[in-house]
C-alpha positions as a Markdown table, in Angstrom:
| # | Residue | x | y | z |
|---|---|---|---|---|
| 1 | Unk | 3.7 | 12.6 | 13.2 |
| 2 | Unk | 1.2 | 16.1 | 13.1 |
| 3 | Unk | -1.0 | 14.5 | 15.2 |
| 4 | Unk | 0.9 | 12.9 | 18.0 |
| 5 | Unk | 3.0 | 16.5 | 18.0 |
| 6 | Unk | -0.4 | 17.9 | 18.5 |
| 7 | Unk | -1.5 | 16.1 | 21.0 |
| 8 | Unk | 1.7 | 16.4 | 23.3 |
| 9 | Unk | 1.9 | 20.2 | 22.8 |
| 10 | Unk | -2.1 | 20.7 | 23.6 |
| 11 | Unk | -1.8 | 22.9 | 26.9 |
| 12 | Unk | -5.5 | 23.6 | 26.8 |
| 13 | Unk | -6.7 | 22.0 | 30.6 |
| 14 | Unk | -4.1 | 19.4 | 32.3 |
| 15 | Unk | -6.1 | 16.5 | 32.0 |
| 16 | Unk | -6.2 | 16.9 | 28.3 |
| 17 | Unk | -2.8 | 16.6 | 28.9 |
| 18 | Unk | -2.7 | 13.7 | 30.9 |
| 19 | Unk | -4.7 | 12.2 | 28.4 |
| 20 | Unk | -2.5 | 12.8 | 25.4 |
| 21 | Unk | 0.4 | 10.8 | 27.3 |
| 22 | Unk | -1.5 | 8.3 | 27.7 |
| 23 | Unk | -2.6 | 7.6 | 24.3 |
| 24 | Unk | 0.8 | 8.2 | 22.6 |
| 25 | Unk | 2.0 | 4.1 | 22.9 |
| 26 | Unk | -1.0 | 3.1 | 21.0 |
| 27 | Unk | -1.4 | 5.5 | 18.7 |
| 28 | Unk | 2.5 | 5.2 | 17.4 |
| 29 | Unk | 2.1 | 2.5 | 15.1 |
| 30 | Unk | -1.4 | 4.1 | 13.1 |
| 31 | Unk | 0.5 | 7.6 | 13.2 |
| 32 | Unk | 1.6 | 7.3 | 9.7 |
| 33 | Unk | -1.8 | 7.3 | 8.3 |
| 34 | Unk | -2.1 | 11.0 | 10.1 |
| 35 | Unk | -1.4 | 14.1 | 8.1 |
| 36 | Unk | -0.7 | 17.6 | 8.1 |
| 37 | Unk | -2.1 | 20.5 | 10.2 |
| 38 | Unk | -5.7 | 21.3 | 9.5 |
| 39 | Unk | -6.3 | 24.7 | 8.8 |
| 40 | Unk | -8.2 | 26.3 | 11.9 |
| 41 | Unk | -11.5 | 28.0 | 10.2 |
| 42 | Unk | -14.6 | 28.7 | 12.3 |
| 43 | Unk | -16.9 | 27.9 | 8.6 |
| 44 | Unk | -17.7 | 24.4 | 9.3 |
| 45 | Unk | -18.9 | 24.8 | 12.9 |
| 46 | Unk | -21.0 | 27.7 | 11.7 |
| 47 | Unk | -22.5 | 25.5 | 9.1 |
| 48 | Unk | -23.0 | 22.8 | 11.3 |
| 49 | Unk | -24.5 | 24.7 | 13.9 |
| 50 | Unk | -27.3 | 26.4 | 11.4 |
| 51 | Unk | -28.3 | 22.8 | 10.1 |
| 52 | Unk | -28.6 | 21.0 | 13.4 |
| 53 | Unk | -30.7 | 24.2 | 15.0 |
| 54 | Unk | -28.2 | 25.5 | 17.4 |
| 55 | Unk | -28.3 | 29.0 | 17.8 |
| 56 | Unk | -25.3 | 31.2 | 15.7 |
| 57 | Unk | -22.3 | 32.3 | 17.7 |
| 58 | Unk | -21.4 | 35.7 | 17.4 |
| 59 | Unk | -19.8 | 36.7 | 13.9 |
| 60 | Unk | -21.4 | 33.8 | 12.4 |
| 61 | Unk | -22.6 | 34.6 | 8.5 |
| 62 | Unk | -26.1 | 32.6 | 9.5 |
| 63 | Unk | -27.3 | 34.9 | 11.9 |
| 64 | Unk | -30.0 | 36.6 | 9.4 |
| 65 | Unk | -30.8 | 33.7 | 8.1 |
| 66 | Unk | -31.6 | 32.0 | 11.7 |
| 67 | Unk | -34.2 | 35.0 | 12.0 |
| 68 | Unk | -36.5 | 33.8 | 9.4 |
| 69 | Unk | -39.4 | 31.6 | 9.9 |
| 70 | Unk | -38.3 | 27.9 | 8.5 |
| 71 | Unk | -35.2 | 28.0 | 10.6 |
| 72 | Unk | -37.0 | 29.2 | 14.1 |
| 73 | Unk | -39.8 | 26.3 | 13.0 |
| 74 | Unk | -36.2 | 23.7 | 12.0 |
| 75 | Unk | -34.9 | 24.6 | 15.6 |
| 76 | Unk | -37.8 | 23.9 | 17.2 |
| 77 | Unk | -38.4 | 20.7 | 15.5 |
| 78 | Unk | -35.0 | 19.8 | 16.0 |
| 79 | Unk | -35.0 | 20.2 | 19.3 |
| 80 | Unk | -37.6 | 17.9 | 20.3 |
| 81 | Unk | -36.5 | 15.0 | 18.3 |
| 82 | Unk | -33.1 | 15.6 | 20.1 |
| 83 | Unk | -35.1 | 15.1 | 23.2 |
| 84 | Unk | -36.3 | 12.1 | 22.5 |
| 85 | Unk | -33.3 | 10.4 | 21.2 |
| 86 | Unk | -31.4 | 12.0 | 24.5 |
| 87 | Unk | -34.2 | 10.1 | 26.6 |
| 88 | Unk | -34.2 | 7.0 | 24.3 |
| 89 | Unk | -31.0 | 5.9 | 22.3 |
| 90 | Unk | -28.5 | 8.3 | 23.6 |
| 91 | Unk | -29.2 | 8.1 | 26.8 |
| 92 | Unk | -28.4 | 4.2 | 26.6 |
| 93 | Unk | -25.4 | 4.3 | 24.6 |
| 94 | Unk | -24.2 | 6.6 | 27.2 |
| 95 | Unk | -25.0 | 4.5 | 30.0 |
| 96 | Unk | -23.3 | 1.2 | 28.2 |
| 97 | Unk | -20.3 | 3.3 | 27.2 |
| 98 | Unk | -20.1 | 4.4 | 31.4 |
| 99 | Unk | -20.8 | 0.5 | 32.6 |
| 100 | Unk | -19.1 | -1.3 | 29.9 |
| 101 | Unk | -16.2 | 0.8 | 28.0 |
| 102 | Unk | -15.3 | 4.2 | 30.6 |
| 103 | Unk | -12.3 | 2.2 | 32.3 |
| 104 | Unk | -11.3 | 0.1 | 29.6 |
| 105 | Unk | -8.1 | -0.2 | 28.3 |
| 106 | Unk | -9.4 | 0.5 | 24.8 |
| 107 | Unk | -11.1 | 3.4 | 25.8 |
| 108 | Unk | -8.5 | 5.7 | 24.7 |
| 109 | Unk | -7.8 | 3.8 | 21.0 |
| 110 | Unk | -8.2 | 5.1 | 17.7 |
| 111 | Unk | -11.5 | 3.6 | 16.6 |
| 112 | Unk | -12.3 | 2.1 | 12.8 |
| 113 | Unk | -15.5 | 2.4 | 11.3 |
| 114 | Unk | -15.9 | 0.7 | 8.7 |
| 115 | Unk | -19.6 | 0.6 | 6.8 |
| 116 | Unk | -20.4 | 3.3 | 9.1 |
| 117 | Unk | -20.9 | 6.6 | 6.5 |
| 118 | Unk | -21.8 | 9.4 | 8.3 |
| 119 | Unk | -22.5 | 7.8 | 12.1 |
| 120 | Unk | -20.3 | 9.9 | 14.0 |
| 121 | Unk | -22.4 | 10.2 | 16.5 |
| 122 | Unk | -22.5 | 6.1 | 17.8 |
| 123 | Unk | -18.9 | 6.3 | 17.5 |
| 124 | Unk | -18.2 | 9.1 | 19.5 |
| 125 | Unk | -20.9 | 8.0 | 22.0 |
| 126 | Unk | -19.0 | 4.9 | 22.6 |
| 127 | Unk | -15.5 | 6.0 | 22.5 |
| 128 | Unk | -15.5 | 9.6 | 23.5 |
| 129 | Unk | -12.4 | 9.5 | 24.7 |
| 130 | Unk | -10.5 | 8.5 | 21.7 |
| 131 | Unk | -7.9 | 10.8 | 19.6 |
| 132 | Unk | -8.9 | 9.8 | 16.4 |
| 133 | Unk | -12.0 | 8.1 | 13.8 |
| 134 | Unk | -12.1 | 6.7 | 11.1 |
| 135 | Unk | -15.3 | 6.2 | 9.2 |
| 136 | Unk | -15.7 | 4.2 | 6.5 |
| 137 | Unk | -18.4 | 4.0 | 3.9 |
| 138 | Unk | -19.7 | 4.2 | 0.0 |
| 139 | Unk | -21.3 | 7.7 | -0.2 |
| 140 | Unk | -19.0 | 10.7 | -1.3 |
| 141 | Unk | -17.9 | 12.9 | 1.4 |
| 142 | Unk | -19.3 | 15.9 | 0.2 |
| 143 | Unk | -18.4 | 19.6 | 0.4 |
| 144 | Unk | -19.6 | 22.5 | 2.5 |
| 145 | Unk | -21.8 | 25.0 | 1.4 |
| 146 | Unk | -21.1 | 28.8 | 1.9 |
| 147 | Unk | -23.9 | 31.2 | 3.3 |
| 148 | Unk | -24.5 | 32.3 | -0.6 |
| 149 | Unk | -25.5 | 29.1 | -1.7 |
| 150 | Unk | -27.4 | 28.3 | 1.8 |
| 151 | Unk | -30.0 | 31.7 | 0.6 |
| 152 | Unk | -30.4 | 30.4 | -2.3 |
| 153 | Unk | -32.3 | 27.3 | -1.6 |
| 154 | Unk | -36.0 | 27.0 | -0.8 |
| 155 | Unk | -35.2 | 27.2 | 2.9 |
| 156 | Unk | -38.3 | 25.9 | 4.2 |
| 157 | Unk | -38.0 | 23.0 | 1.7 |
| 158 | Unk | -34.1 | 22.4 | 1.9 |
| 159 | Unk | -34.2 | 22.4 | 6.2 |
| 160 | Unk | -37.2 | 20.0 | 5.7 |
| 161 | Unk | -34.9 | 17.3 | 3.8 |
| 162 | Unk | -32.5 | 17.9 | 6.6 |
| 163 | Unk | -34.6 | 16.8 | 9.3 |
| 164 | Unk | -35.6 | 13.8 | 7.0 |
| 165 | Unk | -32.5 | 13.0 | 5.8 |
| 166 | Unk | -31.3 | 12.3 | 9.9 |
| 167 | Unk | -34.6 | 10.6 | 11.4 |
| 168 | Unk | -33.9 | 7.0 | 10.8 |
| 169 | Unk | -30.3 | 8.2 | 12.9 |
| 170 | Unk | -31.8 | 9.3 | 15.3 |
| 171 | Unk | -35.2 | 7.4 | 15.5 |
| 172 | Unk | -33.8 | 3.7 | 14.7 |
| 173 | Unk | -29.7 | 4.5 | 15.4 |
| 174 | Unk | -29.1 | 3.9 | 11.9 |
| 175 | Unk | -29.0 | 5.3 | 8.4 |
| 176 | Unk | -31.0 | 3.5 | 5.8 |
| 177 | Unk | -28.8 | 2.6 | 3.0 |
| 178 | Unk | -31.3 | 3.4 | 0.4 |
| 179 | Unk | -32.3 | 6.5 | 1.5 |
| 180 | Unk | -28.2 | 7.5 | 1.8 |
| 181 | Unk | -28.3 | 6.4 | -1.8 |
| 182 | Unk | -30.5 | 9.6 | -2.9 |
| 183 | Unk | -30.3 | 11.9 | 0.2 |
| 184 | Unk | -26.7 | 12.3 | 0.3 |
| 185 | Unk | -25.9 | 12.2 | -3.3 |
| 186 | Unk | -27.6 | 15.4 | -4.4 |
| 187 | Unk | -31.0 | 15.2 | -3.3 |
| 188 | Unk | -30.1 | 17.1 | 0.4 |
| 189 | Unk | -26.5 | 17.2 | -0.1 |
| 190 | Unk | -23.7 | 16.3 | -2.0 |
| 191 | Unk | -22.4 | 14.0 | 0.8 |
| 192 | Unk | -21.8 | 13.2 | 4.4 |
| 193 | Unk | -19.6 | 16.2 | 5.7 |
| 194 | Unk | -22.8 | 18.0 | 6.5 |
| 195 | Unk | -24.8 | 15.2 | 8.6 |
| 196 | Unk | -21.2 | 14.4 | 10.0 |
| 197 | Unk | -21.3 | 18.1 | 10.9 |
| 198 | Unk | -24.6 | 18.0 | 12.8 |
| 199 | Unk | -24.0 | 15.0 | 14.6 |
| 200 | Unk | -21.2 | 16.6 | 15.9 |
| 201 | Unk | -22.4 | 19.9 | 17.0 |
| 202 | Unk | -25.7 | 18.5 | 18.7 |
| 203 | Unk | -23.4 | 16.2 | 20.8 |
| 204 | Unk | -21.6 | 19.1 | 22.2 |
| 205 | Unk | -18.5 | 19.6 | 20.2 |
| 206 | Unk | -16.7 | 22.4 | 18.6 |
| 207 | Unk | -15.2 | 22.3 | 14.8 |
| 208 | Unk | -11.9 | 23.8 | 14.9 |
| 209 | Unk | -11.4 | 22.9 | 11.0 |
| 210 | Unk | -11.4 | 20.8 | 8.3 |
| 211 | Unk | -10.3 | 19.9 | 5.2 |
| 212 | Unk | -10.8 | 17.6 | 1.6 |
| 213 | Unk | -8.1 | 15.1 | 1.8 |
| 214 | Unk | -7.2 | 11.7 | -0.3 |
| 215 | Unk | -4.4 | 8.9 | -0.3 |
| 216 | Unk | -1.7 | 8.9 | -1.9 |
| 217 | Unk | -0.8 | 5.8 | -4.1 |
| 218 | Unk | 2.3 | 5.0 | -0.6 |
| 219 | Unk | -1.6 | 4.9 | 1.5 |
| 220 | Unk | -0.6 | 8.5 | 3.5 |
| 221 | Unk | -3.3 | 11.5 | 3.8 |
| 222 | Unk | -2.9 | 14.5 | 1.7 |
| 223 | Unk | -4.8 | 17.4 | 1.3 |
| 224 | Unk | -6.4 | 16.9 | -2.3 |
| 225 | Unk | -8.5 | 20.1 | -4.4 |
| 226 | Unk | -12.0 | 20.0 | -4.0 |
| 227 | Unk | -12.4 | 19.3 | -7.8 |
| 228 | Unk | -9.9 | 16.3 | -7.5 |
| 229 | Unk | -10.9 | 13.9 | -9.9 |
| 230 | Unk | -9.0 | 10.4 | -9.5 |
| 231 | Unk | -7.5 | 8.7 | -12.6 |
| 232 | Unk | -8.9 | 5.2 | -11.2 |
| 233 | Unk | -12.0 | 3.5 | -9.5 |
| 234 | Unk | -10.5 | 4.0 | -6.5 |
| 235 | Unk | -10.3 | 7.6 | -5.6 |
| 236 | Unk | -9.6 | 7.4 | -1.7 |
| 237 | Unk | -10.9 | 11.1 | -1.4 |
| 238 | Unk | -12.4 | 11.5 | 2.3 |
| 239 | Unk | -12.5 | 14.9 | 4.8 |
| 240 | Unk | -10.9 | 15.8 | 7.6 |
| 241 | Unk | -12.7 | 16.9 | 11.2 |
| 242 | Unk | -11.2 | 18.2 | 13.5 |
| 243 | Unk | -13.0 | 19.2 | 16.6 |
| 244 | Unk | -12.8 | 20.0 | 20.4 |
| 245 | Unk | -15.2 | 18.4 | 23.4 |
| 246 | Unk | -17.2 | 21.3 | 24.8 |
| 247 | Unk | -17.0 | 18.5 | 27.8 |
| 248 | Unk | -13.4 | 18.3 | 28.4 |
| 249 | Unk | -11.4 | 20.7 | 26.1 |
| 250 | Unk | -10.1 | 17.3 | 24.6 |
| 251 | Unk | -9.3 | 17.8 | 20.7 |
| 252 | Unk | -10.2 | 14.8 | 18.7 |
| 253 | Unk | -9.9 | 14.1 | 14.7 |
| 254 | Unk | -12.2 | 12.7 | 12.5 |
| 255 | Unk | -11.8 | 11.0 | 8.9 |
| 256 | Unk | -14.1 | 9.5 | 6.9 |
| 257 | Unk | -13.1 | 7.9 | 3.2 |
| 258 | Unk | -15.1 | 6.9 | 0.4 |
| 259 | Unk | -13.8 | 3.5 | -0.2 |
| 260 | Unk | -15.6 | 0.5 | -1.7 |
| 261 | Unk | -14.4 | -2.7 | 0.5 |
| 262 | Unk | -15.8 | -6.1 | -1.3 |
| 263 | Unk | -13.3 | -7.8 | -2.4 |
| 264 | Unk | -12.7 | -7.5 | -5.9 |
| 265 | Unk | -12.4 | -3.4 | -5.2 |
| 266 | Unk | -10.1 | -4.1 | -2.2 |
| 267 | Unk | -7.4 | -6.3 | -4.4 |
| 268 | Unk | -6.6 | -3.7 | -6.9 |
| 269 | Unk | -6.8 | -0.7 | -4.6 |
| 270 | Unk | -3.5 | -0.9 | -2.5 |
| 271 | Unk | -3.2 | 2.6 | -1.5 |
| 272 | Unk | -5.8 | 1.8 | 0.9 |
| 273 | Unk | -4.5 | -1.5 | 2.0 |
| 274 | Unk | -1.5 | -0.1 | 2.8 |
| 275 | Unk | -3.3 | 2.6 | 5.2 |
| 276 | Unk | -5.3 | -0.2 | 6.4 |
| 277 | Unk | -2.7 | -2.1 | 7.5 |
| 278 | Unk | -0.9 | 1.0 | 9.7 |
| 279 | Unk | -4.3 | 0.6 | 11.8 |
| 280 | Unk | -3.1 | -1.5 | 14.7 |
| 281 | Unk | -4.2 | -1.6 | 18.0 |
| 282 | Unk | -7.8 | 0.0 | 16.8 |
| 283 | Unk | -11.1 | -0.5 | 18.4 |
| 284 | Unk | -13.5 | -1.7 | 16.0 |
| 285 | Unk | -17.3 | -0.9 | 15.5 |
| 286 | Unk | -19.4 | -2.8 | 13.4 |
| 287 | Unk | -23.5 | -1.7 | 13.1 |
| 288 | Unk | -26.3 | -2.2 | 10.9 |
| 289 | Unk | -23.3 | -3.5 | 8.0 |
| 290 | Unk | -26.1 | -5.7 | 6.0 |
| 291 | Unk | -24.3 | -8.8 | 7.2 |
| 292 | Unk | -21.4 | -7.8 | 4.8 |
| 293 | Unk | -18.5 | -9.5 | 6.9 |
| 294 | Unk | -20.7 | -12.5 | 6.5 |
| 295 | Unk | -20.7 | -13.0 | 2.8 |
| 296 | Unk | -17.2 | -14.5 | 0.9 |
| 297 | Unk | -16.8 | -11.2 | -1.1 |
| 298 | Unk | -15.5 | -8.8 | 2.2 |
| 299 | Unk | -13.0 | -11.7 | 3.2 |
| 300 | Unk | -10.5 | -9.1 | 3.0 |
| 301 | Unk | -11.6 | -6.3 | 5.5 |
| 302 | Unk | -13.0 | -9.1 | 7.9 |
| 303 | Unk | -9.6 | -10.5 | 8.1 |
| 304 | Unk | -8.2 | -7.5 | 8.4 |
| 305 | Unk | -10.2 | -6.2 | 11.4 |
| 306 | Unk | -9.5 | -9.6 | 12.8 |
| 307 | Unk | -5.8 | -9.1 | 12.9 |
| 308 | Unk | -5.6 | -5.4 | 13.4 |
| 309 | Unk | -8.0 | -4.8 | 16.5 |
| 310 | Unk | -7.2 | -4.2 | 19.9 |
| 311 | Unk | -11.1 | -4.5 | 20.3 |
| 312 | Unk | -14.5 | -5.5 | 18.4 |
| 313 | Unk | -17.3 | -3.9 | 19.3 |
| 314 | Unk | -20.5 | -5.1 | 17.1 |
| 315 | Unk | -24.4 | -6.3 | 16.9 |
| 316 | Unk | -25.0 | -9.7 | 14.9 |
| 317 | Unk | -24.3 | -7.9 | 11.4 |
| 318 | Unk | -20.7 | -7.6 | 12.5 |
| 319 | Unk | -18.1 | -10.3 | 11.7 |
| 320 | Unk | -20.0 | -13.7 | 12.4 |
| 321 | Unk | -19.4 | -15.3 | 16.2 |
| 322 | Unk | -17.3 | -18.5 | 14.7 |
| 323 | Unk | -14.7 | -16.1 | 13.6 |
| 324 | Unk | -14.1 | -15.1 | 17.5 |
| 325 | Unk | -11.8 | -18.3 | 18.3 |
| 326 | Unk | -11.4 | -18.1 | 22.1 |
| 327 | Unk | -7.6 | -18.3 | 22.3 |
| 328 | Unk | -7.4 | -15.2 | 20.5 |
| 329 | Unk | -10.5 | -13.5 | 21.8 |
| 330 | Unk | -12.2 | -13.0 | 24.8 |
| 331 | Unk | -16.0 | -11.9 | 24.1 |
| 332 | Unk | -18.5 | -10.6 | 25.7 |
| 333 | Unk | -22.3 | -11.2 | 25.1 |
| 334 | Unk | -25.0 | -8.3 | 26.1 |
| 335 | Unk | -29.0 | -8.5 | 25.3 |
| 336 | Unk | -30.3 | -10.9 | 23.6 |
| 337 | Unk | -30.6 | -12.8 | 19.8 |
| 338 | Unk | -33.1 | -13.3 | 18.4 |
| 339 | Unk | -32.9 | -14.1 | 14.0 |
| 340 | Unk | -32.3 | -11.6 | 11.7 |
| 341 | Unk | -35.2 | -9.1 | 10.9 |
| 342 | Unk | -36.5 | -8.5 | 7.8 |
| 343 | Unk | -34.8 | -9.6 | 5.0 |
| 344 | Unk | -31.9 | -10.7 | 6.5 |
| 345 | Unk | -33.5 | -13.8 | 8.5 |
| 346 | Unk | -31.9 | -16.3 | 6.2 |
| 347 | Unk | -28.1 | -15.3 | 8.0 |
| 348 | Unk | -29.5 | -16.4 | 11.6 |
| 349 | Unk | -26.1 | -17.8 | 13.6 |
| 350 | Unk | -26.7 | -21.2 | 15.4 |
| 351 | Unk | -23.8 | -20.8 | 17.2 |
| 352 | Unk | -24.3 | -17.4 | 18.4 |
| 353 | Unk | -27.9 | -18.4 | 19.5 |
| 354 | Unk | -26.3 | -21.4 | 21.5 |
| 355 | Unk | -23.3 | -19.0 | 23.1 |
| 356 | Unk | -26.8 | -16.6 | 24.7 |
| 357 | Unk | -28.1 | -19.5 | 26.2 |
| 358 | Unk | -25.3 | -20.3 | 28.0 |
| 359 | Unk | -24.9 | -18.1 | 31.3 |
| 360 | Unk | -22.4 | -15.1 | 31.5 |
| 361 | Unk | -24.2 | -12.6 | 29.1 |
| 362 | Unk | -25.3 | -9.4 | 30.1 |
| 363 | Unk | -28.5 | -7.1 | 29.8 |
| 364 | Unk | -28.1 | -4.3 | 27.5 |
| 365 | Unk | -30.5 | -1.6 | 28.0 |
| 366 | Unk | -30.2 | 0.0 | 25.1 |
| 367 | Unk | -32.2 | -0.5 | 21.3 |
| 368 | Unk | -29.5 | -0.3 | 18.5 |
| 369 | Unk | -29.3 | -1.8 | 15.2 |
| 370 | Unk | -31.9 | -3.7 | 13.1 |
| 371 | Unk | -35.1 | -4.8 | 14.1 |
| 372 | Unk | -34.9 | -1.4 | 16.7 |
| 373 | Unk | -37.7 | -2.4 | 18.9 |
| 374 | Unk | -39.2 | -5.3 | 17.2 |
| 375 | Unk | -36.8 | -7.7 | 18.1 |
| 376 | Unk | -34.3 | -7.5 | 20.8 |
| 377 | Unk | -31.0 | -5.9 | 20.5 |
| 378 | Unk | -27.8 | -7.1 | 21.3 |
| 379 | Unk | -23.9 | -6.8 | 21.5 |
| 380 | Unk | -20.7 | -8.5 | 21.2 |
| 381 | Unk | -17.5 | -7.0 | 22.4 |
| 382 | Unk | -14.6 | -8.8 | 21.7 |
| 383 | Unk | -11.2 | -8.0 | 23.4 |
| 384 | Unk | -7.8 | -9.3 | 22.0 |
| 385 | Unk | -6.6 | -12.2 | 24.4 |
| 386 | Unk | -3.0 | -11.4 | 26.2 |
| 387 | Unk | -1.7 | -14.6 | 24.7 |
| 388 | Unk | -2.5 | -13.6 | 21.3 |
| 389 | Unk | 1.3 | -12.8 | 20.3 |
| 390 | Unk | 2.2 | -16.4 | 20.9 |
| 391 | Unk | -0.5 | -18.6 | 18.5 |
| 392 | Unk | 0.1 | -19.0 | 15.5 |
| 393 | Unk | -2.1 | -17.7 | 12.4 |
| 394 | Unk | -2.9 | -20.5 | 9.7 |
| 395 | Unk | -1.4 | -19.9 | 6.4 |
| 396 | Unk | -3.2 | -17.3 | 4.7 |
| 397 | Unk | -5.6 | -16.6 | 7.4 |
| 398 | Unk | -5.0 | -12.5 | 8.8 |
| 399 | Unk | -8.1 | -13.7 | 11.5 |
| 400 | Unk | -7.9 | -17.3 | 11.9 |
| 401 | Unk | -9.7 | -20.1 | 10.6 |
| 402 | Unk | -13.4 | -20.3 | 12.3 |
């Protein structure tokens, strides 16, 4: 209940206010997966400030180090691929979420992120209005470094595998899973607090505080030791953000869990079922997932997103188009298919190809997701039908047959 108490006593501006009230209905039944206060500590902004090549704020332990000639080189550098993706990528996910998502009624929904490891910024992007995210992915979350161990490194070196480690981000509007594989797990950092960290600074937001949490074996967040080591595979361990709009005031939370979600992990791991399964009413995003959703073995969170969201928001690696039966869903087509890039050309979707060349979808003016600008992109948006409540499932289907 932390969170929903936090939200109605927030007396910053009046329409943060406003706001709160109206996110309260829909946030009731995922407000068991919310925990305790977070611990108001200006560290991580600092952090995430120096490492995305914003200038310190005063009292911030980075100052001297933000003299020195790799970080005045980082900024600069920084800043001018910030440009570029403002002009490019950002700039069009801003202009979809305005057209497409700014009066919808899932606007203001906790969104689930599932494969998405550190891409705070897409969701945020689309959904900047929402209380809560949850991020999903396979890398460890990390921890954050003090100012001691920051002079230590080789800083020309160390800021140099920063900027590396968030081109593809920035520059295709995706992490490369292969490069996460090694970037993230030592080689830059020893997970994704840090890029979550700088996505979140350089899009104009302020960490209050954070903290190393877990899930208990009843699927509720608890603040876990950063030296936790879990007794089984699954160790649930994840971090929690929480952060203000420099836009608004408006104070959002952020949560991002290491989970592995084929099937076979999923089964024996019901701590996180049983959080999964508080997550009603959610609006989904689904990017650059490998075609997981499409393969047998993640049966189990397809069907789960299925039956949970409010709202799917996806390109063509999301859940595949037969899953989106139109009595329960009412989709939305924008840009254009084309078949899979790459390696992935074998999972091309008949029926998805068939449903764009029938009239009704839109343009999307925007490059996202594989392929970026060597095929065209494209979107699905999915919105839970009204009648939904009154079909029946099939026996043993979450989702529904396709």
């Amino acid at each position: 209940m932390r969170f929903l108490g936090l939200l109605l006593a927030l007396t910053l501006l009046p329409s943060v206010c406003e706001r709160s009230a109206s996110v309260v209905p829909q946030l009731k039944a995922a407000d068991a997966n919310l925990s305790g206060a977070i611990p108001r500590s200006r560290d991580a902004d600092d952090v995430g400030r120096f490492i995305a090549g914003l200038p310190a704020t005063d009292g911030s332990p980075f100052a001297s180090l933000e003299e020195t000639d790799a970080w005045q080189a980082h900024r600069l550098q920084l800043d001018a691929t910030w440009r570029r993706a403002e002009a490019g990528l950002i700039g069009g996910i801003r202009e979809f979420q305005r057209q497409e998502l700014g009066g919808a009624s899932i606007a203001n929904t906790p969104v689930f992120y599932p494969f998405g490891g550190p891409d705070a910024l897409t969701a945020t992007l689309l959904f900047p209005n929402s209380p809560a995210y949850v991020l999903v992915g396979l890398e460890p979350s990390g921890t954050l470094p003090s100012p001691a161990q920051t002079e230590k490194k080789d800083l020309p070196a160390y800021l140099a595998d920063v900027r590396e480690s968030m081109a593809s981000e920035l520059g295709r509007s995706f992490f490369i899973t292969r490069q996460m594989d090694h970037q993230f797990r030592g080689q830059v950092t020893d997970g994704l607090l840090l890029p979550i960290l700088h996505l979140l600074v350089r899009t104009h937001h302020t960490i209050l505080g954070f903290r190393y949490v877990r899930l208990d074996e009843e699927g509720q967040i608890i603040e876990r030791a950063v030296t936790y080591k879990a007794p089984t595979r699954y160790g649930n361990k994840g971090i929690e953000i929480e952060f203000l709009s420099d836009t608004d005031r408006a104070v959002h939370t952020l949560y991002y869990f290491t989970v592995n979600l084929s099937d076979d992990r999923l089964r024996e791991n019901q701590p996180f079922l049983t959080y999964l399964s508080r997550l009603k009413g959610t609006a989904t995003l689904l990017k650059a997932t490998s075609y997981m959703t499409h393969r047998p073995e993640f049966s189990l969170i397809r069907n789960a997103m299925l039956a949970n969201s409010a709202a799917i928001l996806q390109d063509d690696t999301g859940i595949p188009y037969r899953w989106f039966r139109p009595e329960l869903w009412n989709v939305q087509l924008y840009g254009n298919y084309e078949r899979p890039y790459g390696p992935f050309r074998w999972l091309e979707q008949p029926d998805l190809r068939k449903a764009y060349q029938t009239p009704g979808s839109k343009p999307l003016s925007l490059r996202i997701g594989y392929g970026y600008s060597r095929i065209p992109s494209n979107l699905l948006l999915a919105r839970r039908a009204s009648a939904v409540a009154a079909v029946s499932q099939p026996k043993g289907e979450l989702g529904g047959a396709p």
